[in-house]
Amino acid sequence: MFSRAFRVRSNTAIKGSDRRKLRTDVAVAFPNLSAEQLTEFIPNKDELNVIKMYSHKGEAVTVYMNNRNPILFEIEKALYPTVYTLWVYPDLLPAFSTWPPVLQKLAGGADLMLPGVVVPSSGFPQVERGTLCAVTLLGNRAPVAVAVATMSTAEMLAAGMKGKGFAVLHTYLDHLWEYGDKSYPPTLAPLVTNTAEKESAEDEEETEGKQPVISFSTDPLQHVDIGDLSLKERDACATVMGKEELHENRAAETDEDANAEVQQEAEDSRTPQEQMDALFNQCFFHALKCKVKKSDLPLLTSTFLRSHMFSCCPAGQQLDIKKSSYKKFSKFLQCMQQQKILHVKELSKGVESIVEVDWKHPDIRAFAVPEGFSSAAAAQDSKNEDRGQVYHAPEIIPLYGVSAKMVPLFQESGHRKGSILSSSEVRNIVINYVKTNELVDETNKNFVKVNAILCDCLLDKSEQDEISNLKWDDLLSRCLERLQPLHQVTFFGQEPIVRKGNIEPIDITIAQRSSNKKVTIIKNLELYGLDPQCVANILQQKVQASATITPVPGTKDRVQVQIQGNQIHHLAKMLLEEYQLPRKYIQGLEKAPKLGRKK
């Protein structure tokens, strides 16, 4: 449900009466919570927020937030806990385990199939069809998904553990999890219910110690050979069998892995998605080991992908994040960050950069550059990639937030303070309000009569006694002026980002230095997905003048490009014609030198 971006309609603090009602509803939905746990879960004084949103399929969802984390979501009056809640109360729901590689499939929107469910020696918990369940990873009791059982326990066993077992609603790593503080699952040891199971667990640890080739990590983001692991374990759990048989199969498969011929067959049998995952890992480590230097940091993640990883791709192959299990480059980097290989930070709103790389990490040191890649060829490929990379101008849409003063005008249509609307939605709401309240002037339909609400929302104090009618255009323009300005930016291949205020234009200025020399200064390139360093390099080659990157005065993380001479003509051609940026988002083009004169 949350595998894709959702749209927030409103975000408000919960009222006292609604808080009490929510606590009652939670007590009914989850009766195994004690009174103390219930008070801790829905506190009396801590701020709780209610967020109304629409999923990517248009479903209305209500999310309850506490301490910046979503704790519950409600669909059609049914309450569901989030993974943040289940990490605090891991035994809130009956739990079923799966293999670590399955997590990426679930986060991508897949349901949990029965062949991917681990059969414990103590048996499954008894559930009925429609029961709300938690999904955990083998070896860790911390849930990573919330799902609804599509079969009862008896039906699962009767079906031979085949077919869809659980409809997944929410997972760790999905967009609802990203709406919180993005913390990672805790490591919780599995419960040992009896002596026999405890002995079995000890035997399992000994077996894993003797056969180190296959290991199941409690960390779902740890680097795992998915091509080997997922195929083997899926085959191992395809049939319902006892714990001893499962161990025998694992040991047999581990012995087979020692054979080089079997390894080659397993590699050839990888799915296209697993092959793309392996290609991304190869190009990632190759780029870090051979391309990126410490002086390059901070480095825009988009530049790292286009200018460094693409040039490390073997001939005849092409990187495509959509064909991998990650689906988004940000999730791939998040996985690498969890392994402490690098650190990604949002230096400016919505623009992520790599700020730190651990070049002493064992995975980087152990990586061997594939044959056929010489340092000179790689450097030339990198230059060609810089020249040939395609820039896509972002899509920028102005939006409007409902301010406190404008709430009376919009509350009839179900909107509250903070609701985000497009200009067409604002126009439709105002028109419907006027028609519903019969405010169209009967003598002249080009005018609208001003009632008490329109008077308070749209007129200044000095105008309230003088204006009784407004033209339609004046009415709509006044309404847009009094709403909070926002804007949505959608970069190519990425999810939309909503920011406050109007987007700052690319600012081009001419400054005078010593000896009457002029320099051209360009700011705000990052806001449009342009790497200042790449722009400086391209300009330097085009105009054969010195170009540097300097911090923007008065800011910490913003930089500007400074190039010798008045280069606005070259800039205009590059930004307007090559990058296809609309002229309204570029400020200072009128300062270009007049043609025919030497400056």
mmCIF file of C-alpha atoms in Angstrom, residues 71-442:
data_model
loop_
_atom_site.group_PDB
_atom_site.id
_atom_site.type_symbol
_atom_site.label_atom_id
_atom_site.label_comp_id
_atom_site.label_asym_id
_atom_site.label_seq_id
_atom_site.Cartn_x
_atom_site.Cartn_y
_atom_site.Cartn_z
ATOM 1 C CA ILE A 71 2.377 4.661 15.101
ATOM 2 C CA LEU A 72 -0.988 3.667 13.582
ATOM 3 C CA PHE A 73 -2.762 3.878 10.255
ATOM 4 C CA GLU A 74 -6.483 3.547 9.697
ATOM 5 C CA ILE A 75 -8.220 2.226 6.562
ATOM 6 C CA GLU A 76 -12.014 1.990 6.434
ATOM 7 C CA LYS A 77 -12.254 2.369 10.236
ATOM 8 C CA ALA A 78 -9.812 -0.510 10.866
ATOM 9 C CA LEU A 79 -6.635 0.256 12.864
ATOM 10 C CA TYR A 80 -3.241 -1.211 11.946
ATOM 11 C CA PRO A 81 0.072 -0.762 13.812
ATOM 12 C CA THR A 82 3.200 0.427 11.994
ATOM 13 C CA VAL A 83 6.605 -1.247 12.248
ATOM 14 C CA TYR A 84 7.675 1.534 14.649
ATOM 15 C CA THR A 85 4.920 0.366 17.032
ATOM 16 C CA LEU A 86 5.722 -3.328 16.590
ATOM 17 C CA TRP A 87 9.366 -2.720 17.467
ATOM 18 C CA VAL A 88 8.195 -1.466 20.874
ATOM 19 C CA TYR A 89 5.521 -4.179 21.246
ATOM 20 C CA PRO A 90 6.908 -7.082 19.164
ATOM 21 C CA ASP A 91 4.335 -9.580 20.515
ATOM 22 C CA LEU A 92 1.320 -7.417 19.677
ATOM 23 C CA LEU A 93 0.426 -9.592 16.665
ATOM 24 C CA PRO A 94 0.953 -13.264 15.764
ATOM 25 C CA ALA A 95 4.214 -13.455 13.833
ATOM 26 C CA PHE A 96 5.434 -15.465 10.842
ATOM 27 C CA SER A 97 9.075 -15.549 9.716
ATOM 28 C CA THR A 98 10.611 -15.325 6.258
ATOM 29 C CA TRP A 99 14.102 -15.212 4.741
ATOM 30 C CA PRO A 100 16.045 -11.898 4.729
ATOM 31 C CA PRO A 101 16.207 -11.544 0.900
ATOM 32 C CA VAL A 102 12.393 -11.595 0.758
ATOM 33 C CA LEU A 103 12.248 -8.189 2.498
ATOM 34 C CA GLN A 104 13.198 -6.266 -0.651
ATOM 35 C CA LYS A 105 10.347 -7.973 -2.524
ATOM 36 C CA LEU A 106 7.850 -7.053 0.192
ATOM 37 C CA ALA A 107 9.064 -3.433 0.319
ATOM 38 C CA GLY A 108 8.559 -3.261 -3.439
ATOM 39 C CA GLY A 109 4.853 -4.067 -3.056
ATOM 40 C CA ALA A 110 4.788 -7.883 -3.284
ATOM 41 C CA ASP A 111 2.639 -10.062 -1.041
ATOM 42 C CA LEU A 112 4.155 -12.878 1.040
ATOM 43 C CA MET A 113 3.814 -16.284 -0.622
ATOM 44 C CA LEU A 114 3.698 -19.443 1.488
ATOM 45 C CA PRO A 115 6.879 -21.003 -0.011
ATOM 46 C CA GLY A 116 8.747 -18.035 1.468
ATOM 47 C CA VAL A 117 7.449 -18.635 5.013
ATOM 48 C CA VAL A 118 9.811 -20.413 7.434
ATOM 49 C CA VAL A 119 8.192 -23.361 9.210
ATOM 50 C CA PRO A 120 9.312 -23.349 12.885
ATOM 51 C CA SER A 121 9.751 -26.612 14.810
ATOM 52 C CA SER A 122 7.088 -25.497 17.285
ATOM 53 C CA GLY A 123 4.567 -24.951 14.484
ATOM 54 C CA PHE A 124 2.727 -21.879 13.240
ATOM 55 C CA PRO A 125 0.601 -19.640 15.476
ATOM 56 C CA GLN A 126 -3.097 -20.411 15.047
ATOM 57 C CA VAL A 127 -4.733 -17.697 12.952
ATOM 58 C CA GLU A 128 -7.923 -17.400 10.923
ATOM 59 C CA ARG A 129 -8.408 -15.897 7.499
ATOM 60 C CA GLY A 130 -8.345 -12.086 7.797
ATOM 61 C CA THR A 131 -6.245 -12.070 10.988
ATOM 62 C CA LEU A 132 -3.763 -9.210 11.269
ATOM 63 C CA CYS A 133 -0.212 -10.620 11.480
ATOM 64 C CA ALA A 134 3.391 -9.463 11.731
ATOM 65 C CA VAL A 135 6.195 -10.662 9.452
ATOM 66 C CA THR A 136 9.696 -11.100 10.884
ATOM 67 C CA LEU A 137 13.036 -12.122 9.423
ATOM 68 C CA LEU A 138 14.708 -15.389 10.381
ATOM 69 C CA GLY A 139 16.751 -14.883 13.546
ATOM 70 C CA ASN A 140 15.193 -11.559 14.596
ATOM 71 C CA ARG A 141 11.856 -11.147 16.396
ATOM 72 C CA ALA A 142 11.526 -7.470 15.357
ATOM 73 C CA PRO A 143 8.683 -7.304 12.779
ATOM 74 C CA VAL A 144 9.454 -5.843 9.354
ATOM 75 C CA ALA A 145 5.960 -5.953 7.831
ATOM 76 C CA VAL A 146 2.263 -5.817 8.712
ATOM 77 C CA ALA A 147 0.030 -8.182 6.743
ATOM 78 C CA VAL A 148 -3.406 -9.817 6.704
ATOM 79 C CA ALA A 149 -3.611 -13.614 6.502
ATOM 80 C CA THR A 150 -5.390 -14.818 3.353
ATOM 81 C CA MET A 151 -5.726 -18.360 4.806
ATOM 82 C CA SER A 152 -6.145 -19.895 8.202
ATOM 83 C CA THR A 153 -3.246 -21.903 9.655
ATOM 84 C CA ALA A 154 -5.031 -25.156 8.852
ATOM 85 C CA GLU A 155 -5.640 -24.041 5.237
ATOM 86 C CA MET A 156 -1.961 -23.129 4.811
ATOM 87 C CA LEU A 157 -0.838 -26.600 5.856
ATOM 88 C CA ALA A 158 -3.595 -28.290 3.826
ATOM 89 C CA ALA A 159 -2.460 -26.373 0.724
ATOM 90 C CA GLY A 160 1.048 -27.795 1.091
ATOM 91 C CA MET A 161 2.464 -24.326 1.835
ATOM 92 C CA LYS A 162 1.731 -23.123 -1.710
ATOM 93 C CA GLY A 163 -0.037 -19.966 -2.869
ATOM 94 C CA LYS A 164 -0.416 -16.490 -1.359
ATOM 95 C CA GLY A 165 -0.360 -16.557 2.422
ATOM 96 C CA PHE A 166 -0.426 -12.906 3.434
ATOM 97 C CA ALA A 167 -1.569 -9.629 1.856
ATOM 98 C CA VAL A 168 1.114 -7.104 2.881
ATOM 99 C CA LEU A 169 -0.109 -3.628 3.913
ATOM 100 C CA HIS A 170 3.025 -1.913 5.232
ATOM 101 C CA THR A 171 6.730 -2.751 5.481
ATOM 102 C CA TYR A 172 10.004 -1.499 6.816
ATOM 103 C CA LEU A 173 11.663 0.574 4.012
ATOM 104 C CA ASP A 174 8.364 1.664 2.411
ATOM 105 C CA HIS A 175 7.181 5.279 2.147
ATOM 106 C CA LEU A 176 5.253 5.207 5.452
ATOM 107 C CA TRP A 177 8.451 4.117 7.225
ATOM 108 C CA GLU A 178 10.321 6.913 5.400
ATOM 109 C CA TYR A 179 7.775 9.399 6.795
ATOM 110 C CA GLY A 180 9.195 8.717 10.290
ATOM 111 C CA ASP A 181 12.746 9.034 11.597
ATOM 112 C CA LYS A 182 13.943 6.162 9.323
ATOM 113 C CA SER A 183 15.352 4.172 12.244
ATOM 114 C CA TYR A 184 16.375 0.551 11.735
ATOM 115 C CA PRO A 185 14.793 -2.556 13.299
ATOM 116 C CA PRO A 186 16.173 -3.550 16.706
ATOM 117 C CA THR A 187 17.754 -6.969 17.122
ATOM 118 C CA LEU A 188 15.401 -9.080 19.256
ATOM 119 C CA ALA A 189 16.298 -12.687 20.010
ATOM 120 C CA PRO A 190 13.608 -15.253 19.098
ATOM 121 C CA LEU A 191 11.573 -16.610 21.977
ATOM 122 C CA VAL A 192 12.564 -20.126 23.093
ATOM 123 C CA THR A 193 9.401 -21.818 24.328
ATOM 124 C CA ASN A 194 10.694 -25.234 25.426
ATOM 125 C CA THR A 195 13.886 -27.207 26.109
ATOM 126 C CA ALA A 196 13.700 -29.177 22.860
ATOM 127 C CA GLU A 197 13.465 -26.012 20.802
ATOM 128 C CA LYS A 198 16.351 -24.486 22.742
ATOM 129 C CA GLU A 199 18.516 -27.557 22.030
ATOM 130 C CA SER A 200 17.484 -27.366 18.374
ATOM 131 C CA ALA A 201 18.519 -23.693 18.235
ATOM 132 C CA GLU A 202 21.898 -24.570 19.784
ATOM 133 C CA ASP A 203 22.381 -27.371 17.246
ATOM 134 C CA GLU A 204 21.521 -24.905 14.474
ATOM 135 C CA GLU A 205 24.185 -22.473 15.703
ATOM 136 C CA GLU A 206 26.762 -25.283 15.750
ATOM 137 C CA THR A 207 25.785 -26.348 12.232
ATOM 138 C CA GLU A 208 26.083 -22.772 10.970
ATOM 139 C CA GLY A 209 29.477 -22.500 12.665
ATOM 140 C CA LYS A 210 30.725 -25.559 10.783
ATOM 141 C CA GLN A 211 29.222 -24.445 7.471
ATOM 142 C CA PRO A 212 30.006 -20.708 7.193
ATOM 143 C CA VAL A 213 29.179 -20.469 3.464
ATOM 144 C CA ILE A 214 25.496 -19.762 4.112
ATOM 145 C CA SER A 215 24.631 -17.328 6.922
ATOM 146 C CA PHE A 216 21.382 -15.602 7.733
ATOM 147 C CA SER A 217 21.885 -12.093 9.094
ATOM 148 C CA THR A 218 19.389 -10.410 11.387
ATOM 149 C CA ASP A 219 20.153 -7.221 9.510
ATOM 150 C CA PRO A 220 17.932 -7.162 6.402
ATOM 151 C CA LEU A 221 20.156 -4.616 4.688
ATOM 152 C CA GLN A 222 23.392 -6.542 5.127
ATOM 153 C CA HIS A 223 24.994 -7.497 1.809
ATOM 154 C CA VAL A 224 23.749 -11.001 0.895
ATOM 155 C CA ASP A 225 24.333 -13.029 -2.241
ATOM 156 C CA ILE A 226 20.682 -12.981 -3.192
ATOM 157 C CA GLY A 227 21.282 -15.046 -6.311
ATOM 158 C CA ASP A 228 22.466 -18.016 -4.204
ATOM 159 C CA LEU A 229 20.511 -17.536 -1.023
ATOM 160 C CA SER A 230 17.042 -16.877 -2.357
ATOM 161 C CA LEU A 231 17.115 -19.781 -4.820
ATOM 162 C CA LYS A 232 18.378 -22.284 -2.325
ATOM 163 C CA GLU A 233 16.180 -21.326 0.574
ATOM 164 C CA ARG A 234 13.082 -21.016 -1.610
ATOM 165 C CA ASP A 235 13.666 -24.609 -2.748
ATOM 166 C CA ALA A 236 14.344 -25.684 0.816
ATOM 167 C CA CYS A 237 11.111 -24.285 2.180
ATOM 168 C CA ALA A 238 8.917 -25.137 -0.788
ATOM 169 C CA THR A 239 7.756 -28.297 1.016
ATOM 170 C CA VAL A 240 6.634 -28.490 4.611
ATOM 171 C CA MET A 241 9.300 -30.510 6.393
ATOM 172 C CA GLY A 242 10.794 -30.935 9.856
ATOM 173 C CA LYS A 243 13.703 -28.957 11.218
ATOM 174 C CA GLU A 244 16.130 -31.886 10.846
ATOM 175 C CA GLU A 245 15.327 -32.355 7.151
ATOM 176 C CA LEU A 246 15.826 -28.626 6.559
ATOM 177 C CA HIS A 247 19.290 -28.804 8.185
ATOM 178 C CA GLU A 248 20.231 -31.834 6.084
ATOM 179 C CA ASN A 249 19.251 -29.997 2.894
ATOM 180 C CA ARG A 250 21.228 -26.902 3.919
ATOM 181 C CA ALA A 251 24.324 -29.012 4.637
ATOM 182 C CA ALA A 252 23.983 -30.850 1.310
ATOM 183 C CA GLU A 253 23.567 -27.587 -0.601
ATOM 184 C CA THR A 254 26.575 -26.098 1.198
ATOM 185 C CA ASP A 255 28.714 -29.036 0.085
ATOM 186 C CA GLU A 256 27.529 -28.505 -3.468
ATOM 187 C CA ASP A 257 28.519 -24.833 -3.287
ATOM 188 C CA ALA A 258 32.117 -25.916 -2.895
ATOM 189 C CA ASN A 259 31.954 -27.288 -6.411
ATOM 190 C CA ALA A 260 32.894 -24.618 -8.967
ATOM 191 C CA GLU A 261 30.650 -26.123 -11.625
ATOM 192 C CA VAL A 262 27.557 -25.789 -9.416
ATOM 193 C CA GLN A 263 28.498 -22.203 -8.620
ATOM 194 C CA GLN A 264 28.658 -21.411 -12.332
ATOM 195 C CA GLU A 265 25.221 -22.964 -12.885
ATOM 196 C CA ALA A 266 23.760 -20.946 -9.994
ATOM 197 C CA GLU A 267 25.205 -17.743 -11.449
ATOM 198 C CA ASP A 268 23.754 -18.469 -14.886
ATOM 199 C CA SER A 269 20.330 -19.212 -13.396
ATOM 200 C CA ARG A 270 19.984 -15.822 -11.683
ATOM 201 C CA THR A 271 16.912 -13.805 -12.571
ATOM 202 C CA PRO A 272 17.363 -10.537 -14.542
ATOM 203 C CA GLN A 273 16.580 -8.599 -11.360
ATOM 204 C CA GLU A 274 19.296 -10.413 -9.391
ATOM 205 C CA GLN A 275 21.757 -9.851 -12.231
ATOM 206 C CA MET A 276 20.962 -6.112 -12.196
ATOM 207 C CA ASP A 277 21.502 -6.040 -8.397
ATOM 208 C CA ALA A 278 24.918 -7.651 -8.896
ATOM 209 C CA LEU A 279 25.771 -5.173 -11.676
ATOM 210 C CA PHE A 280 24.865 -2.215 -9.427
ATOM 211 C CA ASN A 281 27.080 -3.592 -6.651
ATOM 212 C CA GLN A 282 29.973 -4.069 -9.071
ATOM 213 C CA CYS A 283 29.714 -0.563 -10.545
ATOM 214 C CA PHE A 284 29.228 0.960 -7.066
ATOM 215 C CA PHE A 285 32.433 -0.498 -5.625
ATOM 216 C CA HIS A 286 34.339 0.101 -8.872
ATOM 217 C CA ALA A 287 33.333 3.794 -8.837
ATOM 218 C CA LEU A 288 34.308 4.256 -5.180
ATOM 219 C CA LYS A 289 37.632 2.482 -5.627
ATOM 220 C CA CYS A 290 38.749 4.085 -8.917
ATOM 221 C CA LYS A 291 36.699 7.227 -9.618
ATOM 222 C CA VAL A 292 35.748 9.136 -6.492
ATOM 223 C CA LYS A 293 38.353 11.031 -4.484
ATOM 224 C CA LYS A 294 38.054 12.605 -1.075
ATOM 225 C CA SER A 295 38.353 16.040 -2.692
ATOM 226 C CA ASP A 296 35.178 15.317 -4.712
ATOM 227 C CA LEU A 297 33.034 15.206 -1.552
ATOM 228 C CA PRO A 298 30.339 16.290 -0.976
ATOM 229 C CA LEU A 299 29.121 14.702 -4.227
ATOM 230 C CA LEU A 300 25.546 14.826 -5.498
ATOM 231 C CA THR A 301 24.064 11.314 -5.599
ATOM 232 C CA SER A 302 22.731 11.955 -9.105
ATOM 233 C CA THR A 303 26.220 12.975 -10.281
ATOM 234 C CA PHE A 304 27.736 9.886 -8.654
ATOM 235 C CA LEU A 305 25.331 7.684 -10.609
ATOM 236 C CA ARG A 306 25.604 9.447 -13.978
ATOM 237 C CA SER A 307 29.260 10.456 -14.027
ATOM 238 C CA HIS A 308 30.936 7.672 -12.050
ATOM 239 C CA MET A 309 28.878 4.465 -11.872
ATOM 240 C CA PHE A 310 27.734 4.595 -15.514
ATOM 241 C CA SER A 311 31.344 4.806 -16.695
ATOM 242 C CA CYS A 312 32.154 1.639 -14.720
ATOM 243 C CA CYS A 313 29.475 -0.402 -16.475
ATOM 244 C CA PRO A 314 30.944 -3.211 -18.648
ATOM 245 C CA ALA A 315 30.539 -2.956 -22.419
ATOM 246 C CA GLY A 316 27.237 -4.331 -23.683
ATOM 247 C CA GLN A 317 25.468 -3.820 -20.329
ATOM 248 C CA GLN A 318 23.442 -0.897 -18.988
ATOM 249 C CA LEU A 319 22.502 0.148 -15.462
ATOM 250 C CA ASP A 320 18.750 0.491 -14.887
ATOM 251 C CA ILE A 321 17.637 0.967 -11.279
ATOM 252 C CA LYS A 322 14.023 0.175 -12.217
ATOM 253 C CA LYS A 323 15.073 -3.361 -13.211
ATOM 254 C CA SER A 324 16.777 -3.977 -9.846
ATOM 255 C CA SER A 325 15.147 -5.006 -6.584
ATOM 256 C CA TYR A 326 15.843 -1.535 -5.146
ATOM 257 C CA LYS A 327 13.649 0.349 -7.689
ATOM 258 C CA LYS A 328 15.097 3.683 -6.501
ATOM 259 C CA PHE A 329 18.742 4.756 -6.301
ATOM 260 C CA SER A 330 18.108 6.329 -2.889
ATOM 261 C CA LYS A 331 17.172 2.887 -1.489
ATOM 262 C CA PHE A 332 20.315 1.358 -2.952
ATOM 263 C CA LEU A 333 22.448 4.036 -1.253
ATOM 264 C CA GLN A 334 20.468 3.532 1.952
ATOM 265 C CA CYS A 335 21.472 -0.133 1.850
ATOM 266 C CA MET A 336 25.133 0.820 1.377
ATOM 267 C CA GLN A 337 24.873 3.358 4.204
ATOM 268 C CA GLN A 338 23.541 0.667 6.540
ATOM 269 C CA GLN A 339 26.716 -1.300 5.826
ATOM 270 C CA LYS A 340 28.683 1.848 6.855
ATOM 271 C CA ILE A 341 30.374 2.134 3.464
ATOM 272 C CA LEU A 342 29.320 5.735 2.956
ATOM 273 C CA HIS A 343 27.173 8.456 4.494
ATOM 274 C CA VAL A 344 24.437 10.286 2.570
ATOM 275 C CA LYS A 345 23.077 13.627 3.795
ATOM 276 C CA GLU A 346 20.449 16.069 2.554
ATOM 277 C CA LEU A 347 22.533 19.246 2.326
ATOM 278 C CA SER A 348 19.694 21.243 0.781
ATOM 279 C CA LYS A 349 15.967 20.498 0.754
ATOM 280 C CA GLY A 350 15.285 17.424 -1.367
ATOM 281 C CA VAL A 351 18.863 17.190 -2.759
ATOM 282 C CA GLU A 352 20.994 14.353 -1.337
ATOM 283 C CA SER A 353 24.791 14.229 -1.447
ATOM 284 C CA ILE A 354 27.456 11.715 -0.480
ATOM 285 C CA VAL A 355 29.401 13.451 2.300
ATOM 286 C CA GLU A 356 31.639 10.658 3.562
ATOM 287 C CA VAL A 357 33.127 7.398 2.238
ATOM 288 C CA ASP A 358 34.960 4.743 4.262
ATOM 289 C CA TRP A 359 37.658 3.708 1.788
ATOM 290 C CA LYS A 360 39.066 1.333 4.423
ATOM 291 C CA HIS A 361 35.863 -0.703 4.414
ATOM 292 C CA PRO A 362 36.614 -4.419 3.790
ATOM 293 C CA ASP A 363 34.186 -4.604 0.841
ATOM 294 C CA ILE A 364 35.946 -1.726 -0.980
ATOM 295 C CA ARG A 365 39.404 -3.121 -0.240
ATOM 296 C CA ALA A 366 38.398 -6.628 -1.347
ATOM 297 C CA PHE A 367 36.848 -5.448 -4.619
ATOM 298 C CA ALA A 368 38.901 -6.358 -7.671
ATOM 299 C CA VAL A 369 38.558 -4.170 -10.764
ATOM 300 C CA PRO A 370 37.216 -6.324 -13.637
ATOM 301 C CA GLU A 371 39.617 -7.182 -16.441
ATOM 302 C CA GLY A 372 39.585 -4.808 -19.402
ATOM 303 C CA PHE A 373 39.271 -1.631 -17.316
ATOM 304 C CA SER A 374 42.494 0.373 -17.467
ATOM 305 C CA SER A 375 42.836 3.568 -15.485
ATOM 306 C CA ALA A 376 43.353 5.646 -18.637
ATOM 307 C CA ALA A 377 40.326 4.145 -20.391
ATOM 308 C CA ALA A 378 38.245 4.620 -17.295
ATOM 309 C CA ALA A 379 39.278 8.270 -17.049
ATOM 310 C CA GLN A 380 38.401 8.844 -20.709
ATOM 311 C CA ASP A 381 35.036 7.088 -20.247
ATOM 312 C CA SER A 382 34.339 9.340 -17.309
ATOM 313 C CA LYS A 383 35.034 12.450 -19.413
ATOM 314 C CA ASN A 384 32.828 11.175 -22.230
ATOM 315 C CA GLU A 385 30.084 10.389 -19.758
ATOM 316 C CA ASP A 386 30.256 13.935 -18.377
ATOM 317 C CA ARG A 387 29.841 15.312 -21.872
ATOM 318 C CA GLY A 388 27.160 12.891 -23.008
ATOM 319 C CA GLN A 389 24.967 12.717 -19.916
ATOM 320 C CA VAL A 390 21.416 13.804 -20.503
ATOM 321 C CA TYR A 391 19.915 16.383 -18.160
ATOM 322 C CA HIS A 392 16.154 16.444 -17.726
ATOM 323 C CA ALA A 393 14.665 19.710 -16.485
ATOM 324 C CA PRO A 394 12.516 19.143 -13.360
ATOM 325 C CA GLU A 395 8.756 19.559 -13.464
ATOM 326 C CA ILE A 396 7.801 22.446 -11.155
ATOM 327 C CA ILE A 397 4.184 22.890 -10.050
ATOM 328 C CA PRO A 398 3.071 25.781 -7.806
ATOM 329 C CA LEU A 399 0.944 24.642 -4.848
ATOM 330 C CA TYR A 400 -0.901 26.430 -2.066
ATOM 331 C CA GLY A 401 -1.363 25.667 1.623
ATOM 332 C CA VAL A 402 -4.487 26.667 3.524
ATOM 333 C CA SER A 403 -3.526 29.324 6.097
ATOM 334 C CA ALA A 404 -5.347 29.899 9.392
ATOM 335 C CA LYS A 405 -7.087 33.003 8.074
ATOM 336 C CA MET A 406 -8.428 31.142 5.014
ATOM 337 C CA VAL A 407 -9.787 28.090 6.906
ATOM 338 C CA PRO A 408 -13.421 29.409 7.038
ATOM 339 C CA LEU A 409 -13.510 29.588 3.241
ATOM 340 C CA PHE A 410 -12.155 26.056 2.723
ATOM 341 C CA GLN A 411 -13.604 24.097 5.635
ATOM 342 C CA GLU A 412 -16.912 23.468 3.823
ATOM 343 C CA SER A 413 -14.985 21.416 1.240
ATOM 344 C CA GLY A 414 -13.339 19.332 3.973
ATOM 345 C CA HIS A 415 -9.978 21.124 4.099
ATOM 346 C CA ARG A 416 -8.141 22.309 7.196
ATOM 347 C CA LYS A 417 -5.127 24.411 8.024
ATOM 348 C CA GLY A 418 -2.106 23.029 6.199
ATOM 349 C CA SER A 419 -4.029 21.265 3.426
ATOM 350 C CA ILE A 420 -2.101 21.382 0.131
ATOM 351 C CA LEU A 421 -3.963 22.314 -3.048
ATOM 352 C CA SER A 422 -3.158 23.062 -6.670
ATOM 353 C CA SER A 423 -4.326 26.278 -8.332
ATOM 354 C CA SER A 424 -7.074 24.420 -10.221
ATOM 355 C CA GLU A 425 -8.312 22.854 -6.980
ATOM 356 C CA VAL A 426 -8.393 26.278 -5.312
ATOM 357 C CA ARG A 427 -10.339 27.671 -8.273
ATOM 358 C CA ASN A 428 -12.904 24.832 -8.171
ATOM 359 C CA ILE A 429 -13.379 25.126 -4.397
ATOM 360 C CA VAL A 430 -13.962 28.897 -4.590
ATOM 361 C CA ILE A 431 -16.393 28.538 -7.518
ATOM 362 C CA ASN A 432 -18.346 25.807 -5.709
ATOM 363 C CA TYR A 433 -18.459 27.917 -2.546
ATOM 364 C CA VAL A 434 -19.832 30.926 -4.436
ATOM 365 C CA LYS A 435 -22.478 28.838 -6.228
ATOM 366 C CA THR A 436 -23.490 26.895 -3.118
ATOM 367 C CA ASN A 437 -24.020 30.098 -1.142
ATOM 368 C CA GLU A 438 -25.721 31.837 -4.115
ATOM 369 C CA LEU A 439 -23.271 34.731 -4.150
ATOM 370 C CA VAL A 440 -23.272 35.381 -7.910
ATOM 371 C CA ASP A 441 -24.584 38.900 -8.564
ATOM 372 C CA GLU A 442 -27.995 38.576 -10.184
#
